[in-house]
């Protein structure tokens, strides 16, 4: 029979005339390739394993009767299940378990590697899964066929090998929509949408971000910051610009003015919205301008006119510098709503005496430089009285607000 079918036993212990019920025999081709209509591994079954169907009848067993269970199609067992009828009931002789590894595990984006693929799998067989092109897995994916079916030895996961983008931070009150479930990686072209929770906040940045092919987001993550309310303006105070709505964002500014004649702003003319939702200064008020007291003194300078104890708003005074001093800036200060405005200073002259020059062994190069005072900005040129100059300081020097560097000779 085997010669007619061009087969032989795979193992020598199968080479026997009889095989008992439940024995498994495995064959292989003597020549050529197997015909896949019948598997090369077969089970010896009783031709009468299936009982006749007798309606309304019971089956009786007597003591000593033995029954054997065979697995259904698609299932197999490492050993036969046998029971014997005794006076105490059915006694287990051998108890196998039917299992099936005919249905492979479902691993997304992967297939069974060619070196572990079989037409049929027995208990102990191991299969490896290979990720599809463009996907990688760490660790590798490995299953073993057991009496419970397929069991994962190493249950990896095939994920896209493309660069993934970082997940956005979870703090700051920002609501993020579109995040992948189960902490899956964020792959290129994935889109996230950002918004802010609660009133009084606005989104600082771009609300829709896309993950790039290089694993970088196309814009920085936005944040939620407080907005500043434009409300409760003091009476008679007006805004010098049109404001849309009653909410301003960080960095935006408001400018104010007084529309009524004879009134001035009391406070800051401009305020800025800060990140905490507060204004940089309180809103100003409008009112009659304040008078000023005595004008402040000027170092090395004097008022041109006698000073008074009180000055009206917009009145001004003029200063003059003392001898050999030079005025830097405008000579006027103005009373502006209770404060004197205007900046000036008197720049001091430089003095060079004979004792100092003798100590440094120098003298003036030109006779017109031979004077006690030189005003700010004057240039004085020296020469050695004897010897040669020390090159650390030049022989030509400029007077700067009372300070001049003197050279030396040796």
mmCIF file of C-alpha atoms in Angstrom:
data_model
loop_
_atom_site.group_PDB
_atom_site.id
_atom_site.type_symbol
_atom_site.label_atom_id
_atom_site.label_comp_id
_atom_site.label_asym_id
_atom_site.label_seq_id
_atom_site.Cartn_x
_atom_site.Cartn_y
_atom_site.Cartn_z
ATOM 1 C CA UNK A 1 0.000 0.000 0.000
ATOM 2 C CA UNK A 2 2.785 2.454 0.906
ATOM 3 C CA UNK A 3 4.686 1.650 -2.291
ATOM 4 C CA UNK A 4 1.547 2.368 -4.316
ATOM 5 C CA UNK A 5 1.317 5.758 -2.566
ATOM 6 C CA UNK A 6 5.075 6.429 -2.865
ATOM 7 C CA UNK A 7 5.428 6.912 0.938
ATOM 8 C CA UNK A 8 7.362 5.414 3.844
ATOM 9 C CA UNK A 9 7.406 5.760 7.640
ATOM 10 C CA UNK A 10 9.247 8.842 8.881
ATOM 11 C CA UNK A 11 10.423 7.066 12.045
ATOM 12 C CA UNK A 12 11.617 3.450 12.340
ATOM 13 C CA UNK A 13 9.458 2.754 15.395
ATOM 14 C CA UNK A 14 6.386 3.254 13.218
ATOM 15 C CA UNK A 15 7.509 0.361 10.991
ATOM 16 C CA UNK A 16 5.155 -2.273 12.419
ATOM 17 C CA UNK A 17 2.364 -4.385 11.051
ATOM 18 C CA UNK A 18 -0.278 -3.187 13.512
ATOM 19 C CA UNK A 19 -0.956 0.131 15.258
ATOM 20 C CA UNK A 20 -3.496 0.294 18.044
ATOM 21 C CA UNK A 21 -6.373 2.695 18.168
ATOM 22 C CA UNK A 22 -5.152 6.195 19.090
ATOM 23 C CA UNK A 23 -1.609 5.681 17.785
ATOM 24 C CA UNK A 24 -0.164 8.463 15.642
ATOM 25 C CA UNK A 25 1.872 7.511 12.583
ATOM 26 C CA UNK A 26 3.947 9.967 10.578
ATOM 27 C CA UNK A 27 4.894 9.392 6.937
ATOM 28 C CA UNK A 28 7.215 10.998 4.414
ATOM 29 C CA UNK A 29 7.592 10.775 0.648
ATOM 30 C CA UNK A 30 9.824 7.997 -0.690
ATOM 31 C CA UNK A 31 10.277 10.218 -3.735
ATOM 32 C CA UNK A 32 8.825 13.529 -4.892
ATOM 33 C CA UNK A 33 6.597 15.909 -2.930
ATOM 34 C CA UNK A 34 3.478 15.253 -0.808
ATOM 35 C CA UNK A 35 -0.042 15.683 -2.144
ATOM 36 C CA UNK A 36 -1.598 18.116 0.314
ATOM 37 C CA UNK A 37 -5.104 16.633 0.289
ATOM 38 C CA UNK A 38 -4.129 14.284 3.163
ATOM 39 C CA UNK A 39 -1.720 15.258 5.957
ATOM 40 C CA UNK A 40 1.498 13.263 6.442
ATOM 41 C CA UNK A 41 0.665 12.745 10.143
ATOM 42 C CA UNK A 42 -2.321 10.459 10.787
ATOM 43 C CA UNK A 43 -4.218 9.015 13.756
ATOM 44 C CA UNK A 44 -5.413 5.400 13.983
ATOM 45 C CA UNK A 45 -9.186 5.533 14.533
ATOM 46 C CA UNK A 46 -11.774 2.822 15.053
ATOM 47 C CA UNK A 47 -13.960 2.558 11.998
ATOM 48 C CA UNK A 48 -16.888 2.509 14.369
ATOM 49 C CA UNK A 49 -15.828 5.422 16.472
ATOM 50 C CA UNK A 50 -19.099 7.203 15.836
ATOM 51 C CA UNK A 51 -22.107 5.556 17.455
ATOM 52 C CA UNK A 52 -25.298 4.953 15.457
ATOM 53 C CA UNK A 53 -28.045 7.459 16.090
ATOM 54 C CA UNK A 54 -30.968 5.531 17.637
ATOM 55 C CA UNK A 55 -33.868 7.827 18.503
ATOM 56 C CA UNK A 56 -35.251 7.571 22.058
ATOM 57 C CA UNK A 57 -32.588 4.980 23.075
ATOM 58 C CA UNK A 58 -29.788 4.939 25.688
ATOM 59 C CA UNK A 59 -26.342 3.394 25.487
ATOM 60 C CA UNK A 60 -25.382 0.867 28.188
ATOM 61 C CA UNK A 61 -21.841 -0.069 29.196
ATOM 62 C CA UNK A 62 -20.831 -3.075 31.301
ATOM 63 C CA UNK A 63 -17.944 -3.417 33.682
ATOM 64 C CA UNK A 64 -14.652 -3.747 31.804
ATOM 65 C CA UNK A 65 -15.813 -1.780 28.768
ATOM 66 C CA UNK A 66 -13.211 0.730 27.552
ATOM 67 C CA UNK A 67 -13.974 3.927 25.683
ATOM 68 C CA UNK A 68 -11.457 6.051 23.798
ATOM 69 C CA UNK A 69 -11.935 9.716 22.860
ATOM 70 C CA UNK A 70 -10.488 11.138 19.665
ATOM 71 C CA UNK A 71 -10.051 14.831 18.926
ATOM 72 C CA UNK A 72 -12.272 16.619 16.443
ATOM 73 C CA UNK A 73 -10.949 17.702 13.092
ATOM 74 C CA UNK A 74 -8.377 20.443 13.466
ATOM 75 C CA UNK A 75 -7.479 19.375 17.025
ATOM 76 C CA UNK A 76 -4.871 16.944 18.324
ATOM 77 C CA UNK A 77 -3.711 15.523 21.633
ATOM 78 C CA UNK A 78 -0.328 14.466 22.966
ATOM 79 C CA UNK A 79 -1.885 11.250 24.331
ATOM 80 C CA UNK A 80 -5.153 9.372 23.904
ATOM 81 C CA UNK A 81 -7.983 9.844 26.415
ATOM 82 C CA UNK A 82 -9.078 6.375 27.700
ATOM 83 C CA UNK A 83 -11.642 5.419 30.342
ATOM 84 C CA UNK A 84 -12.701 1.978 31.694
ATOM 85 C CA UNK A 85 -16.085 1.081 33.155
ATOM 86 C CA UNK A 86 -15.758 -0.180 36.789
ATOM 87 C CA UNK A 87 -18.146 -0.997 39.602
ATOM 88 C CA UNK A 88 -17.448 2.512 40.937
ATOM 89 C CA UNK A 89 -18.029 4.228 37.619
ATOM 90 C CA UNK A 90 -15.656 5.436 34.904
ATOM 91 C CA UNK A 91 -11.969 5.226 35.773
ATOM 92 C CA UNK A 92 -9.404 7.320 33.876
ATOM 93 C CA UNK A 93 -6.763 5.199 32.186
ATOM 94 C CA UNK A 94 -5.086 8.079 30.336
ATOM 95 C CA UNK A 95 -6.313 11.635 29.970
ATOM 96 C CA UNK A 96 -5.174 13.698 27.021
ATOM 97 C CA UNK A 97 -6.283 17.157 26.034
ATOM 98 C CA UNK A 98 -7.400 18.264 22.602
ATOM 99 C CA UNK A 99 -5.803 21.441 21.413
ATOM 100 C CA UNK A 100 -5.473 23.264 18.143
ATOM 101 C CA UNK A 101 -2.694 25.455 16.724
ATOM 102 C CA UNK A 102 -4.224 25.514 13.269
ATOM 103 C CA UNK A 103 -5.260 29.176 13.650
ATOM 104 C CA UNK A 104 -2.199 31.421 13.883
ATOM 105 C CA UNK A 105 -2.070 34.374 16.318
ATOM 106 C CA UNK A 106 -3.255 37.692 14.902
ATOM 107 C CA UNK A 107 -0.276 40.062 14.970
ATOM 108 C CA UNK A 108 -0.983 43.379 13.160
ATOM 109 C CA UNK A 109 1.535 44.455 10.512
ATOM 110 C CA UNK A 110 3.447 41.134 10.756
ATOM 111 C CA UNK A 111 3.675 37.649 9.195
ATOM 112 C CA UNK A 112 5.156 34.305 10.259
ATOM 113 C CA UNK A 113 8.803 34.003 9.256
ATOM 114 C CA UNK A 114 9.512 31.496 6.500
ATOM 115 C CA UNK A 115 11.931 29.429 8.607
ATOM 116 C CA UNK A 116 9.237 28.687 11.228
ATOM 117 C CA UNK A 117 6.210 28.357 8.919
ATOM 118 C CA UNK A 118 4.573 24.874 8.700
ATOM 119 C CA UNK A 119 1.456 23.371 7.249
ATOM 120 C CA UNK A 120 0.644 21.799 10.636
ATOM 121 C CA UNK A 121 1.854 22.615 14.129
ATOM 122 C CA UNK A 122 2.337 20.277 17.095
ATOM 123 C CA UNK A 123 2.786 21.017 20.761
ATOM 124 C CA UNK A 124 6.206 22.588 21.311
ATOM 125 C CA UNK A 125 6.469 24.111 17.845
ATOM 126 C CA UNK A 126 7.710 27.724 17.915
ATOM 127 C CA UNK A 127 6.930 30.445 15.388
ATOM 128 C CA UNK A 128 8.556 33.843 14.905
ATOM 129 C CA UNK A 129 6.797 36.859 13.410
ATOM 130 C CA UNK A 130 8.518 39.296 11.063
ATOM 131 C CA UNK A 131 7.255 42.889 10.814
ATOM 132 C CA UNK A 132 6.052 44.160 7.455
ATOM 133 C CA UNK A 133 8.158 46.647 5.523
ATOM 134 C CA UNK A 134 8.267 50.014 7.284
ATOM 135 C CA UNK A 135 7.605 48.491 10.720
ATOM 136 C CA UNK A 136 9.906 47.301 13.491
ATOM 137 C CA UNK A 137 9.416 45.488 16.781
ATOM 138 C CA UNK A 138 11.287 45.447 20.064
ATOM 139 C CA UNK A 139 11.367 42.820 21.470
ATOM 140 C CA UNK A 140 10.932 40.201 18.736
ATOM 141 C CA UNK A 141 7.555 38.446 18.495
ATOM 142 C CA UNK A 142 7.597 34.731 19.385
ATOM 143 C CA UNK A 143 4.789 32.189 20.091
ATOM 144 C CA UNK A 144 4.826 28.496 21.108
ATOM 145 C CA UNK A 145 2.163 25.891 20.388
ATOM 146 C CA UNK A 146 0.896 24.397 23.679
ATOM 147 C CA UNK A 147 -2.001 22.353 24.962
ATOM 148 C CA UNK A 148 -3.706 25.697 25.544
ATOM 149 C CA UNK A 149 -3.169 26.796 21.942
ATOM 150 C CA UNK A 150 -0.698 29.496 20.969
ATOM 151 C CA UNK A 151 1.081 31.167 23.898
ATOM 152 C CA UNK A 152 3.197 34.315 23.583
ATOM 153 C CA UNK A 153 6.818 33.791 24.572
ATOM 154 C CA UNK A 154 7.800 37.372 23.648
ATOM 155 C CA UNK A 155 4.853 39.545 22.727
ATOM 156 C CA UNK A 156 6.319 42.510 20.883
ATOM 157 C CA UNK A 157 4.468 44.954 18.688
ATOM 158 C CA UNK A 158 5.161 46.097 15.120
ATOM 159 C CA UNK A 159 5.301 49.901 15.075
ATOM 160 C CA UNK A 160 6.106 52.232 12.239
ATOM 161 C CA UNK A 161 9.839 52.690 11.857
ATOM 162 C CA UNK A 162 9.280 56.353 10.888
ATOM 163 C CA UNK A 163 10.409 58.962 13.439
ATOM 164 C CA UNK A 164 7.745 59.710 16.043
ATOM 165 C CA UNK A 165 7.009 63.112 17.603
ATOM 166 C CA UNK A 166 7.178 63.936 21.303
ATOM 167 C CA UNK A 167 3.919 63.957 23.255
ATOM 168 C CA UNK A 168 2.804 67.422 24.430
ATOM 169 C CA UNK A 169 3.132 68.322 28.135
ATOM 170 C CA UNK A 170 0.094 67.557 30.289
ATOM 171 C CA UNK A 171 0.219 70.653 32.511
ATOM 172 C CA UNK A 172 -0.671 74.295 31.928
ATOM 173 C CA UNK A 173 -4.434 73.862 31.536
ATOM 174 C CA UNK A 174 -4.187 73.010 27.815
ATOM 175 C CA UNK A 175 -6.719 70.576 26.343
ATOM 176 C CA UNK A 176 -5.263 68.316 23.630
ATOM 177 C CA UNK A 177 -7.431 66.390 21.158
ATOM 178 C CA UNK A 178 -6.228 63.663 18.795
ATOM 179 C CA UNK A 179 -3.685 61.852 20.994
ATOM 180 C CA UNK A 180 -3.186 58.144 20.073
ATOM 181 C CA UNK A 181 -4.590 55.626 22.536
ATOM 182 C CA UNK A 182 -2.530 53.402 24.860
ATOM 183 C CA UNK A 183 0.487 55.718 24.625
ATOM 184 C CA UNK A 184 1.060 54.635 21.018
ATOM 185 C CA UNK A 185 3.745 56.675 19.201
ATOM 186 C CA UNK A 186 2.737 59.836 17.376
ATOM 187 C CA UNK A 187 3.676 59.176 13.754
ATOM 188 C CA UNK A 188 4.315 61.643 10.902
ATOM 189 C CA UNK A 189 1.267 63.504 9.518
ATOM 190 C CA UNK A 190 -0.625 62.984 12.807
ATOM 191 C CA UNK A 191 -2.568 66.131 13.798
ATOM 192 C CA UNK A 192 -3.257 67.428 17.326
ATOM 193 C CA UNK A 193 -5.669 70.228 18.272
ATOM 194 C CA UNK A 194 -5.111 72.462 21.322
ATOM 195 C CA UNK A 195 -7.532 74.648 23.295
ATOM 196 C CA UNK A 196 -7.789 76.308 26.719
ATOM 197 C CA UNK A 197 -10.038 75.359 29.634
ATOM 198 C CA UNK A 198 -12.275 77.907 31.305
ATOM 199 C CA UNK A 199 -13.053 81.586 30.655
ATOM 200 C CA UNK A 200 -10.493 84.361 30.895
ATOM 201 C CA UNK A 201 -7.751 82.326 29.181
ATOM 202 C CA UNK A 202 -6.507 82.329 25.643
ATOM 203 C CA UNK A 203 -4.196 80.128 23.612
ATOM 204 C CA UNK A 204 -0.721 81.554 23.188
ATOM 205 C CA UNK A 205 0.493 79.868 19.998
ATOM 206 C CA UNK A 206 -0.829 77.722 17.119
ATOM 207 C CA UNK A 207 -3.975 75.665 17.840
ATOM 208 C CA UNK A 208 -3.332 72.872 15.252
ATOM 209 C CA UNK A 209 0.049 71.110 15.063
ATOM 210 C CA UNK A 210 1.207 68.417 12.600
ATOM 211 C CA UNK A 211 3.924 65.827 13.226
ATOM 212 C CA UNK A 212 6.604 66.064 10.524
ATOM 213 C CA UNK A 213 8.445 63.274 8.724
ATOM 214 C CA UNK A 214 11.567 64.116 10.757
ATOM 215 C CA UNK A 215 9.795 63.544 14.069
ATOM 216 C CA UNK A 216 9.479 67.265 14.797
ATOM 217 C CA UNK A 217 6.281 69.299 15.242
ATOM 218 C CA UNK A 218 5.708 72.041 12.682
ATOM 219 C CA UNK A 219 5.253 74.627 15.474
ATOM 220 C CA UNK A 220 6.055 74.905 19.198
ATOM 221 C CA UNK A 221 3.482 73.626 21.696
ATOM 222 C CA UNK A 222 1.060 76.429 22.664
ATOM 223 C CA UNK A 223 0.280 77.466 26.233
ATOM 224 C CA UNK A 224 -2.734 78.936 27.996
ATOM 225 C CA UNK A 225 -2.286 82.345 29.594
ATOM 226 C CA UNK A 226 -4.633 84.745 31.318
ATOM 227 C CA UNK A 227 -6.177 87.645 29.407
ATOM 228 C CA UNK A 228 -6.524 91.203 30.732
ATOM 229 C CA UNK A 229 -9.975 92.760 30.999
ATOM 230 C CA UNK A 230 -10.646 96.258 29.715
ATOM 231 C CA UNK A 231 -13.261 97.504 32.164
ATOM 232 C CA UNK A 232 -13.965 100.075 34.875
ATOM 233 C CA UNK A 233 -12.245 102.998 33.159
ATOM 234 C CA UNK A 234 -12.192 106.060 35.491
ATOM 235 C CA UNK A 235 -14.575 108.907 34.596
ATOM 236 C CA UNK A 236 -13.441 111.293 31.852
ATOM 237 C CA UNK A 237 -10.557 108.965 30.844
ATOM 238 C CA UNK A 238 -10.496 107.897 27.214
ATOM 239 C CA UNK A 239 -8.512 105.299 25.266
ATOM 240 C CA UNK A 240 -6.339 106.722 22.510
ATOM 241 C CA UNK A 241 -6.946 103.636 20.331
ATOM 242 C CA UNK A 242 -9.857 101.410 19.340
ATOM 243 C CA UNK A 243 -9.974 98.124 21.286
ATOM 244 C CA UNK A 244 -11.889 95.134 19.840
ATOM 245 C CA UNK A 245 -13.710 93.282 22.620
ATOM 246 C CA UNK A 246 -12.949 93.552 26.330
ATOM 247 C CA UNK A 247 -10.024 91.085 26.496
ATOM 248 C CA UNK A 248 -6.404 91.807 25.642
ATOM 249 C CA UNK A 249 -3.516 89.357 25.509
ATOM 250 C CA UNK A 250 -0.002 89.409 26.910
ATOM 251 C CA UNK A 251 2.111 92.276 25.547
ATOM 252 C CA UNK A 252 -0.806 94.356 24.263
ATOM 253 C CA UNK A 253 -0.974 97.932 25.545
ATOM 254 C CA UNK A 254 -3.541 100.620 26.312
ATOM 255 C CA UNK A 255 -2.887 104.355 25.986
ATOM 256 C CA UNK A 256 -5.038 107.019 27.681
ATOM 257 C CA UNK A 257 -5.833 110.720 27.386
ATOM 258 C CA UNK A 258 -8.100 113.282 29.025
ATOM 259 C CA UNK A 259 -10.680 114.753 26.612
ATOM 260 C CA UNK A 260 -11.700 117.662 28.844
ATOM 261 C CA UNK A 261 -9.761 120.897 28.528
ATOM 262 C CA UNK A 262 -7.675 121.867 31.509
ATOM 263 C CA UNK A 263 -7.372 118.299 32.787
ATOM 264 C CA UNK A 264 -4.318 116.066 32.721
ATOM 265 C CA UNK A 265 -3.704 112.376 33.333
ATOM 266 C CA UNK A 266 -2.887 111.475 36.911
ATOM 267 C CA UNK A 267 -0.825 108.259 36.576
ATOM 268 C CA UNK A 268 0.705 106.263 33.733
ATOM 269 C CA UNK A 269 -0.235 107.257 30.191
ATOM 270 C CA UNK A 270 0.274 103.646 29.004
ATOM 271 C CA UNK A 271 -0.277 100.220 30.624
ATOM 272 C CA UNK A 272 0.674 96.726 29.374
ATOM 273 C CA UNK A 273 -1.114 93.371 29.752
ATOM 274 C CA UNK A 274 1.068 90.891 31.687
ATOM 275 C CA UNK A 275 1.120 87.062 31.432
ATOM 276 C CA UNK A 276 -0.730 86.703 34.764
ATOM 277 C CA UNK A 277 -3.769 88.593 33.458
ATOM 278 C CA UNK A 278 -2.926 91.809 35.358
ATOM 279 C CA UNK A 279 -2.141 95.273 34.035
ATOM 280 C CA UNK A 280 1.371 96.643 34.580
ATOM 281 C CA UNK A 281 -0.049 99.755 36.319
ATOM 282 C CA UNK A 282 -3.440 100.969 37.571
ATOM 283 C CA UNK A 283 -5.541 102.914 35.090
ATOM 284 C CA UNK A 284 -4.898 106.682 35.386
ATOM 285 C CA UNK A 285 -7.485 109.322 36.255
ATOM 286 C CA UNK A 286 -8.180 112.771 34.818
ATOM 287 C CA UNK A 287 -8.076 115.907 36.945
ATOM 288 C CA UNK A 288 -6.730 119.421 37.296
ATOM 289 C CA UNK A 289 -2.946 119.523 36.959
ATOM 290 C CA UNK A 290 -0.870 119.875 40.110
ATOM 291 C CA UNK A 291 1.403 122.820 40.861
ATOM 292 C CA UNK A 292 5.113 122.357 41.486
ATOM 293 C CA UNK A 293 7.256 123.408 44.418
ATOM 294 C CA UNK A 294 10.788 124.832 44.233
ATOM 295 C CA UNK A 295 12.812 123.605 41.214
ATOM 296 C CA UNK A 296 15.583 121.116 42.060
ATOM 297 C CA UNK A 297 19.175 122.398 42.414
ATOM 298 C CA UNK A 298 21.768 121.881 39.676
ATOM 299 C CA UNK A 299 25.326 120.866 40.591
ATOM 300 C CA UNK A 300 27.742 123.630 39.561
ATOM 301 C CA UNK A 301 24.797 125.634 38.231
ATOM 302 C CA UNK A 302 22.221 128.233 39.281
ATOM 303 C CA UNK A 303 18.808 129.551 38.306
ATOM 304 C CA UNK A 304 18.903 132.648 36.117
ATOM 305 C CA UNK A 305 16.034 134.169 38.112
ATOM 306 C CA UNK A 306 15.154 134.133 41.775
ATOM 307 C CA UNK A 307 13.233 130.995 42.656
ATOM 308 C CA UNK A 308 9.733 130.920 44.123
ATOM 309 C CA UNK A 309 8.061 128.461 46.471
ATOM 310 C CA UNK A 310 5.308 127.498 43.953
ATOM 311 C CA UNK A 311 4.964 127.295 40.188
ATOM 312 C CA UNK A 312 1.882 126.675 38.060
ATOM 313 C CA UNK A 313 1.573 123.773 35.640
ATOM 314 C CA UNK A 314 3.571 124.337 32.405
ATOM 315 C CA UNK A 315 5.700 127.136 33.938
ATOM 316 C CA UNK A 316 9.424 126.757 33.222
ATOM 317 C CA UNK A 317 12.707 127.945 34.721
ATOM 318 C CA UNK A 318 16.151 128.422 33.142
ATOM 319 C CA UNK A 319 19.490 127.307 34.567
ATOM 320 C CA UNK A 320 23.033 128.537 33.866
ATOM 321 C CA UNK A 321 26.384 126.888 34.650
ATOM 322 C CA UNK A 322 29.140 128.443 36.769
ATOM 323 C CA UNK A 323 32.413 129.756 35.272
ATOM 324 C CA UNK A 324 34.448 127.289 33.197
ATOM 325 C CA UNK A 325 31.543 124.772 33.291
ATOM 326 C CA UNK A 326 29.731 123.709 30.118
ATOM 327 C CA UNK A 327 25.945 123.063 29.938
ATOM 328 C CA UNK A 328 25.087 119.552 28.692
ATOM 329 C CA UNK A 329 21.426 119.392 27.624
ATOM 330 C CA UNK A 330 18.629 121.942 27.531
ATOM 331 C CA UNK A 331 18.881 124.680 30.204
ATOM 332 C CA UNK A 332 15.118 124.530 30.913
ATOM 333 C CA UNK A 333 12.987 122.567 33.374
ATOM 334 C CA UNK A 334 9.166 122.607 33.136
ATOM 335 C CA UNK A 335 6.459 122.077 35.767
ATOM 336 C CA UNK A 336 4.474 119.136 34.466
ATOM 337 C CA UNK A 337 1.500 118.161 36.635
ATOM 338 C CA UNK A 338 3.379 118.508 39.926
ATOM 339 C CA UNK A 339 6.770 117.263 38.681
ATOM 340 C CA UNK A 340 9.751 119.092 37.209
ATOM 341 C CA UNK A 341 10.795 117.635 33.858
ATOM 342 C CA UNK A 342 13.979 118.264 31.910
ATOM 343 C CA UNK A 343 17.529 116.972 32.320
ATOM 344 C CA UNK A 344 20.784 118.860 32.143
ATOM 345 C CA UNK A 345 24.206 118.901 33.819
ATOM 346 C CA UNK A 346 27.194 121.213 34.106
ATOM 347 C CA UNK A 347 30.412 119.576 32.898
ATOM 348 C CA UNK A 348 33.465 120.446 35.024
ATOM 349 C CA UNK A 349 36.750 121.937 33.748
ATOM 350 C CA UNK A 350 40.175 120.288 34.084
ATOM 351 C CA UNK A 351 43.029 121.774 36.133
ATOM 352 C CA UNK A 352 46.774 121.183 35.603
ATOM 353 C CA UNK A 353 49.216 122.850 38.016
ATOM 354 C CA UNK A 354 52.993 123.310 37.725
ATOM 355 C CA UNK A 355 53.799 120.990 40.630
ATOM 356 C CA UNK A 356 51.993 118.097 39.012
ATOM 357 C CA UNK A 357 53.740 118.675 35.669
ATOM 358 C CA UNK A 358 57.168 118.945 37.361
ATOM 359 C CA UNK A 359 56.585 115.646 39.114
ATOM 360 C CA UNK A 360 55.902 114.065 35.720
ATOM 361 C CA UNK A 361 58.810 115.890 34.000
ATOM 362 C CA UNK A 362 56.496 117.470 31.387
ATOM 363 C CA UNK A 363 55.466 120.940 30.181
ATOM 364 C CA UNK A 364 52.932 122.418 27.771
ATOM 365 C CA UNK A 365 53.958 122.180 24.124
ATOM 366 C CA UNK A 366 52.197 125.458 23.296
ATOM 367 C CA UNK A 367 52.148 128.631 25.392
ATOM 368 C CA UNK A 368 48.367 129.095 25.004
ATOM 369 C CA UNK A 369 47.820 125.852 26.918
ATOM 370 C CA UNK A 370 49.554 127.411 29.925
ATOM 371 C CA UNK A 371 46.407 128.117 31.957
ATOM 372 C CA UNK A 372 44.947 126.894 35.231
ATOM 373 C CA UNK A 373 41.555 125.757 33.839
ATOM 374 C CA UNK A 374 40.648 124.005 30.596
ATOM 375 C CA UNK A 375 36.962 123.539 29.858
ATOM 376 C CA UNK A 376 35.349 120.220 28.975
ATOM 377 C CA UNK A 377 36.302 119.172 25.446
ATOM 378 C CA UNK A 378 39.587 121.159 25.326
ATOM 379 C CA UNK A 379 42.670 119.375 23.977
ATOM 380 C CA UNK A 380 46.025 119.910 25.736
ATOM 381 C CA UNK A 381 49.347 118.823 24.277
ATOM 382 C CA UNK A 382 52.464 118.178 26.380
ATOM 383 C CA UNK A 383 56.143 117.559 25.793
ATOM 384 C CA UNK A 384 59.019 116.312 27.918
ATOM 385 C CA UNK A 385 60.889 118.903 29.950
ATOM 386 C CA UNK A 386 63.786 116.422 29.927
ATOM 387 C CA UNK A 387 64.309 112.853 28.735
ATOM 388 C CA UNK A 388 61.871 110.744 26.690
ATOM 389 C CA UNK A 389 58.127 110.097 27.053
ATOM 390 C CA UNK A 390 56.745 106.977 28.706
ATOM 391 C CA UNK A 391 54.466 105.559 26.030
ATOM 392 C CA UNK A 392 51.741 104.303 28.373
ATOM 393 C CA UNK A 393 49.882 107.647 28.064
ATOM 394 C CA UNK A 394 49.823 109.806 24.917
ATOM 395 C CA UNK A 395 51.242 113.354 24.992
ATOM 396 C CA UNK A 396 47.962 114.754 23.572
ATOM 397 C CA UNK A 397 44.999 114.531 25.962
ATOM 398 C CA UNK A 398 41.327 115.578 26.060
ATOM 399 C CA UNK A 399 39.536 117.102 29.033
ATOM 400 C CA UNK A 400 36.435 115.054 29.909
ATOM 401 C CA UNK A 401 34.154 116.491 32.615
ATOM 402 C CA UNK A 402 37.046 117.485 34.908
ATOM 403 C CA UNK A 403 39.224 114.438 34.187
ATOM 404 C CA UNK A 404 42.438 114.406 32.107
ATOM 405 C CA UNK A 405 45.160 111.738 31.868
ATOM 406 C CA UNK A 406 48.673 113.201 32.170
ATOM 407 C CA UNK A 407 51.687 111.635 30.434
ATOM 408 C CA UNK A 408 55.146 111.167 32.017
ATOM 409 C CA UNK A 409 58.757 111.473 30.857
ATOM 410 C CA UNK A 410 61.906 109.813 32.163
#
